[in-house]
PDB file of C-alpha atoms in Angstrom:
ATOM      1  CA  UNK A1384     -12.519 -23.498   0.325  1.00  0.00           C
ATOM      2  CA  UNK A1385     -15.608 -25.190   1.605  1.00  0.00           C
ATOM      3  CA  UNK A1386     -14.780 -25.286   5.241  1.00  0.00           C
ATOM      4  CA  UNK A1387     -16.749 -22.713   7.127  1.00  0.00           C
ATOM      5  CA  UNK A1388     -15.293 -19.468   7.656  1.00  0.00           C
ATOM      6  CA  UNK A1389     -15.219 -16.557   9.645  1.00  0.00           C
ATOM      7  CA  UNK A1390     -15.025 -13.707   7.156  1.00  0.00           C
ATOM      8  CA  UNK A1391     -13.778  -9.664   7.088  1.00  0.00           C
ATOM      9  CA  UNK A1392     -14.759  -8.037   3.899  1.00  0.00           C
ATOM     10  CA  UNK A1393     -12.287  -5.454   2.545  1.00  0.00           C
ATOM     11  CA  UNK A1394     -10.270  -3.518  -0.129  1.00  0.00           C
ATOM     12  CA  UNK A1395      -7.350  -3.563   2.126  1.00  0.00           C
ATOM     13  CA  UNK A1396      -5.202  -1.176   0.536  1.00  0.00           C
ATOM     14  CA  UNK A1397      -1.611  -1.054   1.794  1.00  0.00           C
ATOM     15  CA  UNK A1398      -2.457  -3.751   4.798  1.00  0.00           C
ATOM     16  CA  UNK A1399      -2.061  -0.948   7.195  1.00  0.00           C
ATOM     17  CA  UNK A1400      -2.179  -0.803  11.313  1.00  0.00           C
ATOM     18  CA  UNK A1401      -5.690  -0.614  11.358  1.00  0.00           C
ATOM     19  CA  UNK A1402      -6.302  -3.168   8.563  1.00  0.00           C
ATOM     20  CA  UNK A1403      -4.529  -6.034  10.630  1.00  0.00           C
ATOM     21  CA  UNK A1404      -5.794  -5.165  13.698  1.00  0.00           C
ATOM     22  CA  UNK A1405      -9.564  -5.766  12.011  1.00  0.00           C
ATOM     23  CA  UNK A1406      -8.125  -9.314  10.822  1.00  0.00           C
ATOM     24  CA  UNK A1407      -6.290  -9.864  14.089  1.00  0.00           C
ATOM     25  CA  UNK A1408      -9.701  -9.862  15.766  1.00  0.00           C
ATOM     26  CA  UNK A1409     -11.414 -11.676  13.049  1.00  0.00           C
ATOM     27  CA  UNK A1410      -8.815 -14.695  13.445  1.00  0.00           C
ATOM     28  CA  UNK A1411      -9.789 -14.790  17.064  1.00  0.00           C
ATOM     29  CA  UNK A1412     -12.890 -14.672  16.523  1.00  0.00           C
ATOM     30  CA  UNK A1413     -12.339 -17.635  13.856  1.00  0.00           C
ATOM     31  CA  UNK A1414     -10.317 -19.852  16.314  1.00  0.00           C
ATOM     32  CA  UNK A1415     -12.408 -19.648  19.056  1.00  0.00           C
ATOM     33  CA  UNK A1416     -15.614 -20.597  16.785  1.00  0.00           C
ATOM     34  CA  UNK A1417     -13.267 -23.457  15.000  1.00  0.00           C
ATOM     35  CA  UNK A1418     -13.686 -21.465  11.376  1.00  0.00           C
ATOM     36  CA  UNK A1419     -10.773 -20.084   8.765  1.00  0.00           C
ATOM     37  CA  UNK A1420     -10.443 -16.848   8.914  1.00  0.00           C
ATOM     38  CA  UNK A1421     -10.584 -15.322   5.348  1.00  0.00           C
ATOM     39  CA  UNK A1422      -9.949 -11.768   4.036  1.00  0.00           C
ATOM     40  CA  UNK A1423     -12.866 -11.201   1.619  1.00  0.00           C
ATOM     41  CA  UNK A1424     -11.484  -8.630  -1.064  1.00  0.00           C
ATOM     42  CA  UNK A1425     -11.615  -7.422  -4.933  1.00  0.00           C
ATOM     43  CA  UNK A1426      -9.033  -7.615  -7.194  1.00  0.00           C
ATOM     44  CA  UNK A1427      -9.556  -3.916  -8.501  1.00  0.00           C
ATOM     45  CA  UNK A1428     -10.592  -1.091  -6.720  1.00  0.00           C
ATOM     46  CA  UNK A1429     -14.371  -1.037  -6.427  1.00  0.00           C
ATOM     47  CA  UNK A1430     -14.050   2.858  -6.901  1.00  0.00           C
ATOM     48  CA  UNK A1431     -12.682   2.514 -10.667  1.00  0.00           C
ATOM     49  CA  UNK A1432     -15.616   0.386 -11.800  1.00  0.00           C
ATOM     50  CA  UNK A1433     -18.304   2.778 -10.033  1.00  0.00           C
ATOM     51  CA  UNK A1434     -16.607   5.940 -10.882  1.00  0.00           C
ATOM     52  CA  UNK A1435     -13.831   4.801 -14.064  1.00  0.00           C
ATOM     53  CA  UNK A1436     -10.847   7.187 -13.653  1.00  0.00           C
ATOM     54  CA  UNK A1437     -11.242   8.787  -9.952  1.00  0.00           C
ATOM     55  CA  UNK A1438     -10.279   6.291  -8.549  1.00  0.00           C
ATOM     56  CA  UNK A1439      -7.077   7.372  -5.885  1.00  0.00           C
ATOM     57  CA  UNK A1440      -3.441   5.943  -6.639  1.00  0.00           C
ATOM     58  CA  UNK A1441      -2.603   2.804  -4.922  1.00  0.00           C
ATOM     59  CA  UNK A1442      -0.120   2.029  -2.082  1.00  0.00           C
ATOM     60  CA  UNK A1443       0.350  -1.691  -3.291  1.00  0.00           C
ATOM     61  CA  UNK A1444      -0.497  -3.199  -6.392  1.00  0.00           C
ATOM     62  CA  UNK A1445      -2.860  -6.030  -7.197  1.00  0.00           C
ATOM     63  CA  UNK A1446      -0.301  -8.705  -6.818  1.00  0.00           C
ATOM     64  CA  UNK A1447       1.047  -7.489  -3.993  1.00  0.00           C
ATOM     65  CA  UNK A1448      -1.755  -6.426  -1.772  1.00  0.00           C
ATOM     66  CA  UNK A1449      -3.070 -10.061  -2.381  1.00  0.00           C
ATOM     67  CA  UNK A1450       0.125 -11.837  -1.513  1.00  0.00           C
ATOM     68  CA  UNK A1451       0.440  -9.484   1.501  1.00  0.00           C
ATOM     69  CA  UNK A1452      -2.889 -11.049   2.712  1.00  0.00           C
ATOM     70  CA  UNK A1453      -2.261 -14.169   1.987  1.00  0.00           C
ATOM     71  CA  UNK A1454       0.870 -13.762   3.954  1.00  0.00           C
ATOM     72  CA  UNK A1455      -0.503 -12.472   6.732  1.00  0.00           C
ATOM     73  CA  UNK A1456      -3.536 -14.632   7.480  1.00  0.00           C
ATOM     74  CA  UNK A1457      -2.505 -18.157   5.999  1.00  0.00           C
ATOM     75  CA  UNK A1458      -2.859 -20.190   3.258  1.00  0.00           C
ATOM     76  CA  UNK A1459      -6.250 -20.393   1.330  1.00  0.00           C
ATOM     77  CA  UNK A1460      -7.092 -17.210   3.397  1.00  0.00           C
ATOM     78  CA  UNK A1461      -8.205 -15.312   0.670  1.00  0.00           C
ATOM     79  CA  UNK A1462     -11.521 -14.360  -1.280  1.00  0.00           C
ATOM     80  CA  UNK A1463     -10.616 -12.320  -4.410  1.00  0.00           C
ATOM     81  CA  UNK A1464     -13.911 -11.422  -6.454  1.00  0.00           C
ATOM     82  CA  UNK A1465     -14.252  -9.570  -9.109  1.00  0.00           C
ATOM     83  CA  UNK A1466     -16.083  -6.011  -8.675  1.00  0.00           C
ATOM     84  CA  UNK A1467     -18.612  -6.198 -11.860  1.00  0.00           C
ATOM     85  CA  UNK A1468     -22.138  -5.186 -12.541  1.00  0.00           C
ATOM     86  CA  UNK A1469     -23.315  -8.104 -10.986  1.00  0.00           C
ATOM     87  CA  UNK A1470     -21.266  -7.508  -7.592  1.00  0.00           C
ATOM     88  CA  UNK A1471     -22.064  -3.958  -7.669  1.00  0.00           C
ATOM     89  CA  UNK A1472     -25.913  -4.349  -8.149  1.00  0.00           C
ATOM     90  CA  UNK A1473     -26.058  -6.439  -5.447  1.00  0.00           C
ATOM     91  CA  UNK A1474     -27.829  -5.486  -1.995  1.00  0.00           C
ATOM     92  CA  UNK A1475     -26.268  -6.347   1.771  1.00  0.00           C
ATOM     93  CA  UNK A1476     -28.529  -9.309   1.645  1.00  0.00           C
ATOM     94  CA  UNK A1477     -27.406 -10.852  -1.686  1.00  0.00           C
ATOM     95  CA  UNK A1478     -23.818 -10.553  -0.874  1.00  0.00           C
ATOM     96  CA  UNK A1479     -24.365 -11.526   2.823  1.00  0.00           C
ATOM     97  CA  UNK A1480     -26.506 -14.411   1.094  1.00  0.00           C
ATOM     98  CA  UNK A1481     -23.522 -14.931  -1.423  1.00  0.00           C
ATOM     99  CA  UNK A1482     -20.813 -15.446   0.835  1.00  0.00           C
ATOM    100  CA  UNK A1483     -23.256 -17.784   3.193  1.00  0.00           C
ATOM    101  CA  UNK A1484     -24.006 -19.822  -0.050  1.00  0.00           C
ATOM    102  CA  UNK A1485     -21.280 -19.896  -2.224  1.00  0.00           C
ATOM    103  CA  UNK A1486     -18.394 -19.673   0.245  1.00  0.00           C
ATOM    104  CA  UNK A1487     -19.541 -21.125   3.689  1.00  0.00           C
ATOM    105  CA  UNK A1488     -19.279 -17.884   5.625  1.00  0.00           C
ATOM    106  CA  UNK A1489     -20.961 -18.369   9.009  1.00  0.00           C
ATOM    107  CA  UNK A1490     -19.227 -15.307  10.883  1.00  0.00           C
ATOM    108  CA  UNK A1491     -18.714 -12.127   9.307  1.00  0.00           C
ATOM    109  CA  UNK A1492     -16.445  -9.625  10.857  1.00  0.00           C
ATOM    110  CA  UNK A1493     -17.675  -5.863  10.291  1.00  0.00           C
ATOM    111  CA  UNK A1494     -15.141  -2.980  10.737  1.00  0.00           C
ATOM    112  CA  UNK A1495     -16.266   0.020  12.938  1.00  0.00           C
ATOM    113  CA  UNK A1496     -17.332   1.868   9.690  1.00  0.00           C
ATOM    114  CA  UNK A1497     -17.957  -0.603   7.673  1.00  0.00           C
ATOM    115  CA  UNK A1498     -20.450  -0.793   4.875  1.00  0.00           C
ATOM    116  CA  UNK A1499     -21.169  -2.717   1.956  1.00  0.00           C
ATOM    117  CA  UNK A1500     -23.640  -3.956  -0.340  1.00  0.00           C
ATOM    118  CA  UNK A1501     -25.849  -1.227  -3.131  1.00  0.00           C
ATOM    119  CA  UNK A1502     -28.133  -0.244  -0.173  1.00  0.00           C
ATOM    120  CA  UNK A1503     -25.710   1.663   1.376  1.00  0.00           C
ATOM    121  CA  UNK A1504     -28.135   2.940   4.420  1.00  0.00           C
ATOM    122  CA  UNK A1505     -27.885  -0.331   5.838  1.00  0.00           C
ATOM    123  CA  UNK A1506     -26.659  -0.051   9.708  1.00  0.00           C
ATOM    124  CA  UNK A1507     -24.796  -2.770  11.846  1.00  0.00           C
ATOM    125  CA  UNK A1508     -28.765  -3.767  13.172  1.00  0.00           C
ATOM    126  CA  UNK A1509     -29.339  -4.265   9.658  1.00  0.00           C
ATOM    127  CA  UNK A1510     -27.108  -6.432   9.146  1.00  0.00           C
ATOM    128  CA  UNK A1511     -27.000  -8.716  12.057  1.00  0.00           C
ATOM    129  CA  UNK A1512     -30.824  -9.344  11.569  1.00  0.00           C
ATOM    130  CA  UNK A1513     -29.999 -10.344   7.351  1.00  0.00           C
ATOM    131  CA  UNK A1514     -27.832 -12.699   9.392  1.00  0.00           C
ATOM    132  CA  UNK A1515     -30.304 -14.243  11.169  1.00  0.00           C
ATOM    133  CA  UNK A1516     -32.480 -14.740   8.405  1.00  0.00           C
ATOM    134  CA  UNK A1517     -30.026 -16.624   6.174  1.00  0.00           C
ATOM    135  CA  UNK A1518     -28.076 -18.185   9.346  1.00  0.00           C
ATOM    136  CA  UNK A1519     -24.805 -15.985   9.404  1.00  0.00           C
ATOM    137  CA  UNK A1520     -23.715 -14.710  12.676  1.00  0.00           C
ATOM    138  CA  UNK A1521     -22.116 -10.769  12.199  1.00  0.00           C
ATOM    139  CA  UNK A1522     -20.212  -9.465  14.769  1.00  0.00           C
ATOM    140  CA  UNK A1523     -18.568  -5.903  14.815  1.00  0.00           C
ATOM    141  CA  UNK A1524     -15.061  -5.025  15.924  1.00  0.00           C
ATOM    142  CA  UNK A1525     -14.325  -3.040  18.589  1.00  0.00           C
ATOM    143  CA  UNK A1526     -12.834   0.608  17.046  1.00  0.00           C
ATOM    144  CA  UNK A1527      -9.754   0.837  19.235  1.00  0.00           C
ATOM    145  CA  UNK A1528      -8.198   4.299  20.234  1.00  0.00           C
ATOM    146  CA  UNK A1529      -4.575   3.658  19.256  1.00  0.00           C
ATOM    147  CA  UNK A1530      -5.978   3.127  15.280  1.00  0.00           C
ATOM    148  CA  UNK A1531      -8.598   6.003  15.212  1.00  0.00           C
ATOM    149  CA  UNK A1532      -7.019   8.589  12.361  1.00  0.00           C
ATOM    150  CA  UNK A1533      -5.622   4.741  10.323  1.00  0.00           C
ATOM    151  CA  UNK A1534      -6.598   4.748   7.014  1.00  0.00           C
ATOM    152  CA  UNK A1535      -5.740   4.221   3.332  1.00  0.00           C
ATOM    153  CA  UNK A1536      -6.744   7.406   2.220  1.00  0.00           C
ATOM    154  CA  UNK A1537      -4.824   9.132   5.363  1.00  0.00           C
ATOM    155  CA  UNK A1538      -1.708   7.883   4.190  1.00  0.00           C
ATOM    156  CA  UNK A1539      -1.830   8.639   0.800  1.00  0.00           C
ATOM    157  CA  UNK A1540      -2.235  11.911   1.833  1.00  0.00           C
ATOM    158  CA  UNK A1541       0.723  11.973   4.020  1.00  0.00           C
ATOM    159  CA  UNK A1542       2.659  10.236   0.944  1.00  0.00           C
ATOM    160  CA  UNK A1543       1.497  12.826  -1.225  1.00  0.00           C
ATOM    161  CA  UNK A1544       2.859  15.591   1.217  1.00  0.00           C
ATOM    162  CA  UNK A1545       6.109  13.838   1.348  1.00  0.00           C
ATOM    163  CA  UNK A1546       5.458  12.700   5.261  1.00  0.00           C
ATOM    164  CA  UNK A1547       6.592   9.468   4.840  1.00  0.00           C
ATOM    165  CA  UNK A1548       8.033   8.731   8.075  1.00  0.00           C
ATOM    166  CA  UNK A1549       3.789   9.857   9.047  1.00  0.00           C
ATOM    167  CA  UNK A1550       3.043   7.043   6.692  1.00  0.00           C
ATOM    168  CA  UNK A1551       5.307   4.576   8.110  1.00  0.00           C
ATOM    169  CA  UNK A1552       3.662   5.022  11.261  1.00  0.00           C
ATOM    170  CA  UNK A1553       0.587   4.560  10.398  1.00  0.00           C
ATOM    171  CA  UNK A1554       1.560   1.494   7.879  1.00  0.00           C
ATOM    172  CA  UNK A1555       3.497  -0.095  10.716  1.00  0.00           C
ATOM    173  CA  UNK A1556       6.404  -0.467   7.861  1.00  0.00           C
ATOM    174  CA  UNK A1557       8.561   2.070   5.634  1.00  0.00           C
ATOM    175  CA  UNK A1558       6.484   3.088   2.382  1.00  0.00           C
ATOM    176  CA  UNK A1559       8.176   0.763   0.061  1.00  0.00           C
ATOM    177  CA  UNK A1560       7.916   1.198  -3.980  1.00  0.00           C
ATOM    178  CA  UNK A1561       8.577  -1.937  -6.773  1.00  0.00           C
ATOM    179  CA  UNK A1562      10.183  -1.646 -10.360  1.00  0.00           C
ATOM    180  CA  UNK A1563      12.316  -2.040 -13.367  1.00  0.00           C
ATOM    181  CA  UNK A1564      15.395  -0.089 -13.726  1.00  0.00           C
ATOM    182  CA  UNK A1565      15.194   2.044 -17.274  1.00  0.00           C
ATOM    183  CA  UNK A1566      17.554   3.471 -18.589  1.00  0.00           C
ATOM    184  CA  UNK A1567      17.717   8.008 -17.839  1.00  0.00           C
ATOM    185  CA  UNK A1568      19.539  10.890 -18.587  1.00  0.00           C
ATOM    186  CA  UNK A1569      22.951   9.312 -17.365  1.00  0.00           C
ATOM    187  CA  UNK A1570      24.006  12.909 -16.176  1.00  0.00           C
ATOM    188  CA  UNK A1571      24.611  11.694 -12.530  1.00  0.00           C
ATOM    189  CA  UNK A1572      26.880   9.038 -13.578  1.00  0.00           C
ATOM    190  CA  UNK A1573      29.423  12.507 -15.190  1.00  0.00           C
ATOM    191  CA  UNK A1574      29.450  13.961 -11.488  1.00  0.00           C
ATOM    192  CA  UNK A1575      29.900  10.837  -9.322  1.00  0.00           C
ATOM    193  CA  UNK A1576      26.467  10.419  -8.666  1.00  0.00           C
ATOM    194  CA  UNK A1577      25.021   7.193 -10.779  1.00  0.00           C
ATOM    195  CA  UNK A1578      21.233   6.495 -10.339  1.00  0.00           C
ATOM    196  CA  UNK A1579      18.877   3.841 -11.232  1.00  0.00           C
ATOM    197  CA  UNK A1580      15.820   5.407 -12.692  1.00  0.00           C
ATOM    198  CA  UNK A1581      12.870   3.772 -11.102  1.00  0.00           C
ATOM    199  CA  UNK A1582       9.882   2.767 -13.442  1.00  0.00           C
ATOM    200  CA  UNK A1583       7.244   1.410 -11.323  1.00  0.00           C
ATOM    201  CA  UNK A1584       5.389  -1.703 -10.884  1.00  0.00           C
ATOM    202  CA  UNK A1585       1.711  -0.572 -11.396  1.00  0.00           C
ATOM    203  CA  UNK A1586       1.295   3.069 -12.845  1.00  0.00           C
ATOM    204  CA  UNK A1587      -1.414   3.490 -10.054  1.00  0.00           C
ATOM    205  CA  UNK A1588       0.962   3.313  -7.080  1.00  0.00           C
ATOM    206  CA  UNK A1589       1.504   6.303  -5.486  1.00  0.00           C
ATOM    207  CA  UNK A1590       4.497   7.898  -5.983  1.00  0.00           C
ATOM    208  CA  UNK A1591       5.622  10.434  -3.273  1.00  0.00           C
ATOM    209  CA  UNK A1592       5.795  14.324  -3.026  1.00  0.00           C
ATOM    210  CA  UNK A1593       8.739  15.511  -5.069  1.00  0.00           C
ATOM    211  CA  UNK A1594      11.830  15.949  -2.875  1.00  0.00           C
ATOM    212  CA  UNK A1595      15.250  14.022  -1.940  1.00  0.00           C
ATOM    213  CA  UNK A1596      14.677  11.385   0.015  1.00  0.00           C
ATOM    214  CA  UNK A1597      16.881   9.195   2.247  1.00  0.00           C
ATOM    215  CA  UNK A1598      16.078   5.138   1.725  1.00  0.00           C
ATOM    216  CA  UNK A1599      16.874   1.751   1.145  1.00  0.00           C
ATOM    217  CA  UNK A1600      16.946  -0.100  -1.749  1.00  0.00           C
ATOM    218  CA  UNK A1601      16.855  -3.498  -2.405  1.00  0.00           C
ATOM    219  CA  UNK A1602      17.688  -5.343  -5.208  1.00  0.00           C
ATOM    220  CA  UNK A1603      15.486  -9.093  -6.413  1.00  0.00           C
ATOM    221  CA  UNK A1604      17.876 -11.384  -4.081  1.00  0.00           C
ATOM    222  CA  UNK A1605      17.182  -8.958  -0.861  1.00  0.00           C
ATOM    223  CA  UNK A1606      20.481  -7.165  -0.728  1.00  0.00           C
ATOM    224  CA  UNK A1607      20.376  -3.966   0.333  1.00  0.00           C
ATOM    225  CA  UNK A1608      22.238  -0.876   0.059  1.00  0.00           C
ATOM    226  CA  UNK A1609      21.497   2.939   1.441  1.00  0.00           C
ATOM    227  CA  UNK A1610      20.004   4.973  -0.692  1.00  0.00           C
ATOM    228  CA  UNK A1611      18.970   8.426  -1.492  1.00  0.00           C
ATOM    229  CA  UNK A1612      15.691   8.966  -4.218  1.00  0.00           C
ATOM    230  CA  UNK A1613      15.217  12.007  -5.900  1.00  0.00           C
ATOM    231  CA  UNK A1614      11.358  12.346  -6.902  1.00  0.00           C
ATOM    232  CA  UNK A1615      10.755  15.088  -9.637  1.00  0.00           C
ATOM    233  CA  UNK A1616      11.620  16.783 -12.923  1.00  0.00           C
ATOM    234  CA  UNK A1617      15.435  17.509 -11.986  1.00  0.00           C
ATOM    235  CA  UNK A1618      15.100  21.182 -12.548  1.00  0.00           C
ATOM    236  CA  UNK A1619      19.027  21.653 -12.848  1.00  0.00           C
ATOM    237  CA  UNK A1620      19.851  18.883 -15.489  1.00  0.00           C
ATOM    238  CA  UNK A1621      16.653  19.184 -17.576  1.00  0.00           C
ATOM    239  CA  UNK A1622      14.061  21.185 -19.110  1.00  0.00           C
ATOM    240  CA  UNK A1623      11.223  18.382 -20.075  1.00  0.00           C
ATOM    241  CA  UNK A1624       9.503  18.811 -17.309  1.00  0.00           C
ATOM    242  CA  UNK A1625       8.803  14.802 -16.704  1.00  0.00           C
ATOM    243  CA  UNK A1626       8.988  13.361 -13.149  1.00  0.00           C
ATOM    244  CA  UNK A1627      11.283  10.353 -12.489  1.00  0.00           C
ATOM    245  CA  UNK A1628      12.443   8.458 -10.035  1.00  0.00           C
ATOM    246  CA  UNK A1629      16.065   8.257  -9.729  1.00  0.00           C
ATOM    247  CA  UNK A1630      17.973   6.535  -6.479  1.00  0.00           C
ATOM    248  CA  UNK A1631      21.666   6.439  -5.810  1.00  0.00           C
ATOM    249  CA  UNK A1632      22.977   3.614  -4.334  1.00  0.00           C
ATOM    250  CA  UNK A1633      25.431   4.520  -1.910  1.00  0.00           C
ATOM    251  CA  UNK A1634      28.339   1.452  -2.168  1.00  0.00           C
ATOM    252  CA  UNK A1635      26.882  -0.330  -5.690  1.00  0.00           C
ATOM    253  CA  UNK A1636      28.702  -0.432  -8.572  1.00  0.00           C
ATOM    254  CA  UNK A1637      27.366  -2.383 -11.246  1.00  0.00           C
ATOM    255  CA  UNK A1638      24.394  -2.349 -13.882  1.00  0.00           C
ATOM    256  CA  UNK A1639      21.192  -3.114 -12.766  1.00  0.00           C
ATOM    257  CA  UNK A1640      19.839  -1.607 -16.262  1.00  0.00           C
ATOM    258  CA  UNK A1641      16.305  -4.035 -16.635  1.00  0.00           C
ATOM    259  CA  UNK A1642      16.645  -5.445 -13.337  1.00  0.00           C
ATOM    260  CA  UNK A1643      13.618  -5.211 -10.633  1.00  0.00           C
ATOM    261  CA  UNK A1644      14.905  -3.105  -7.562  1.00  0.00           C
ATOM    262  CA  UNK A1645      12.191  -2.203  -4.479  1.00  0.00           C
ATOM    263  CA  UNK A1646      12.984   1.208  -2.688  1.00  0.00           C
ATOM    264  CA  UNK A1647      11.848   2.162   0.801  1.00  0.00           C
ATOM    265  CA  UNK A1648      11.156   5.420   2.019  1.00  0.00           C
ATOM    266  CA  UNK A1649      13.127   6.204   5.400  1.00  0.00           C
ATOM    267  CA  UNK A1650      12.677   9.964   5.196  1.00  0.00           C
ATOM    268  CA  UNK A1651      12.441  13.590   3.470  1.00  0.00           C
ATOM    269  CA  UNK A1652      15.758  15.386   3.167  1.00  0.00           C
ATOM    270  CA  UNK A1653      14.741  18.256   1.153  1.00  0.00           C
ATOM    271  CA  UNK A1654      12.634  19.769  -1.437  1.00  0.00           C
ATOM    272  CA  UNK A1655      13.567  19.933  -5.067  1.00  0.00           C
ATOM    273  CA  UNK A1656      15.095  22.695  -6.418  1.00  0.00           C
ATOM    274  CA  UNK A1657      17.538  24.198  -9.303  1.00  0.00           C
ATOM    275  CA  UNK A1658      21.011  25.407  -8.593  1.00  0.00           C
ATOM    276  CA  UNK A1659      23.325  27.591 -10.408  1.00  0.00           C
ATOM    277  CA  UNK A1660      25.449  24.985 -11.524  1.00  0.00           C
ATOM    278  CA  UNK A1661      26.727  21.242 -11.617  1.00  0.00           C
ATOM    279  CA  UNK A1662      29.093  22.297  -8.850  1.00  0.00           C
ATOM    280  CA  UNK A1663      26.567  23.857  -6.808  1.00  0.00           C
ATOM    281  CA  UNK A1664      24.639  20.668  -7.216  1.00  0.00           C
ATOM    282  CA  UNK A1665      27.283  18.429  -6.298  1.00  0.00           C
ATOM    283  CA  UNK A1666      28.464  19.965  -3.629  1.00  0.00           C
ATOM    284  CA  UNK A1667      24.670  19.395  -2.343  1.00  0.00           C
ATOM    285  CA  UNK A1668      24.591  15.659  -3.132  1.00  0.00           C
ATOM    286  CA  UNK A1669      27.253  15.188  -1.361  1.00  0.00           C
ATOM    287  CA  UNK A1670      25.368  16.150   1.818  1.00  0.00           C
ATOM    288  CA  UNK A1671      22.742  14.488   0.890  1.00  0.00           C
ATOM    289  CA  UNK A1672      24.468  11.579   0.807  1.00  0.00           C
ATOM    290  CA  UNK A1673      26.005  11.754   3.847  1.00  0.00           C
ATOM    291  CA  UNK A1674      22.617  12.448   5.620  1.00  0.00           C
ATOM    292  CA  UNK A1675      21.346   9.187   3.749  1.00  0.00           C
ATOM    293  CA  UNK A1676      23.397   7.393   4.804  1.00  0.00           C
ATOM    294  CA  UNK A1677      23.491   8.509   8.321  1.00  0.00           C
ATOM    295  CA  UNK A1678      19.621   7.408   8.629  1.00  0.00           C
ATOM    296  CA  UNK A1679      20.928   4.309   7.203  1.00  0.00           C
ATOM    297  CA  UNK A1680      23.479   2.906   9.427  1.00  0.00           C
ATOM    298  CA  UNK A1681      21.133   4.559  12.256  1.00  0.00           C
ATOM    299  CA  UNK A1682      18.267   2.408  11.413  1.00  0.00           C
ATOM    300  CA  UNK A1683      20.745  -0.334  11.028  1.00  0.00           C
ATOM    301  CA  UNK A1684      21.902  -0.613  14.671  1.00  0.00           C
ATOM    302  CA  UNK A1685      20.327  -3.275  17.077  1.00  0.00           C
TER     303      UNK A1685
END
């Protein structure tokens, strides 16, 4: 890591349209100045350690936001730091000065809105002229029309609504969710409807709006089957009031009890409701699995 670098600092939650167009640019930037491009990030969300407990749910874990990176800009391509008291005390000129020093950033890459550092006032002129004090040059990406309204906290909310096919959009990929298959209330499995209740990853990933949902699930060698997730308390089958996540996987038969299964979001069928009776609520899940896997084999043509 002591080559010099070219350097975009970031949270980069979810890795969305707007995040890779920022590294796109700061790649270019990197190869046409002979640096590595690196993703400078934190392991945790800043927000928890400067506000513990507010700070919003996730749309990839730890792990997987960092591999995602990695993925995307190359090997050795990324700066995970720890967000402590020391990081957090620090102004635009110590971690400017920090990243010069200790990492052998000579370009840094600043978003349109970018800001970081404990002086928060600081503006882009601010910066650049800290960078020609310590001998870093910073250069600001252009804020391009087709990304203005991108943003983490965008999507969650269309997540949160249930607009996932409005996520997907703006993720440039289906909203995808990772787990291990617990065991439930088995009552799906007595009217031809077995499901695989979903315990996430990460308890911070956001989970979507309750509703039926049409998806695909994959299982931990990449096979996939169509799906369709119910997201709720299953009003008709229950009275405890918890919210699972249940999928039915149109075509598997098997046990994938303890087993890590990924589902992906393709769209919202319905909302949740109660119905009169099992009947009633098969007769439903029928069509709901017919619509699933409609969007399925729909998706699935060249």
């Amino acid at each position: 890591m002591n080559c010099k670098k070219a350097a975009v600092v970031g949270f980069f939650d979810g890795l969305h349209r707007g995040h890779r167009s920022l590294l796109d640019f700061a790649r270019a930037r990197a190869e046409a100045c002979g640096l590595q491009p690196v993703a400078v990030t934190f392991r945790e969300c800043p927000i928890e350690y400067l506000r513990p407990g507010s700070s919003p749910k996730l749309l990839a874990s730890p792990v997987e936001r960092l591999r995602a990176l990695g993925e995307y800009l190359g090997q050795n391509s990324v700066i995970a730091l720890d967000f402590n008291r020391e990081l957090a005390t620090m102004t635009a000129r110590e971690f400017m000065l920090m990243l010069h020093d200790a990492y052998g950033v000579e370009l840094l890459v600043v978003g349109f809105n970018n800001r970081f550092g404990s002086d928060r006032d600081k503006t882009f002129t601010d910066y650049q002229a800290i960078g020609r004090e310590i001998g870093m040059e910073v250069e600001r990406a252009p804020e391009l029309r087709e990304m203005k309204g991108v943003s983490s906290s965008a999507i969650r909310k269309a997540i949160s609504e249930g607009r996932v096919n409005d996520a997907a959009e703006m993720l440039g990929r289906r909203y995808a969710i990772t787990g291990d298959v617990q065991h439930g209330r088995q009552v799906g499995r007595t009217i031809g409807f077995p499901t695989a209740n979903l315990r996430p990853a990460d308890p911070r990933l956001l989970v979507p709006a309750p509703g039926v949902y049409s998806g695909t699930a994959y299982d931990a060698a990449g096979t996939k089957y169509p799906a369709m997730v119910n997201i709720g308390v299953c009003p008709t089958v229950s009275s405890e009031g918890t919210q699972t996540i249940e999928a039915h996987l149109i075509g598997f038969d098997g046990d994938l009890y303890g087993k890590t299964l990924t589902l992906e979001f393709t769209g919202r069928m319905r909302g949740e409701r109660r119905f009169g009776s099992l009947d009633e609520l098969k007769t439903q899940l029928e069509a709901d699995r017919a619509e699933a896997l409609r969007v399925f084999n729909a998706a699935s043509r060249p």
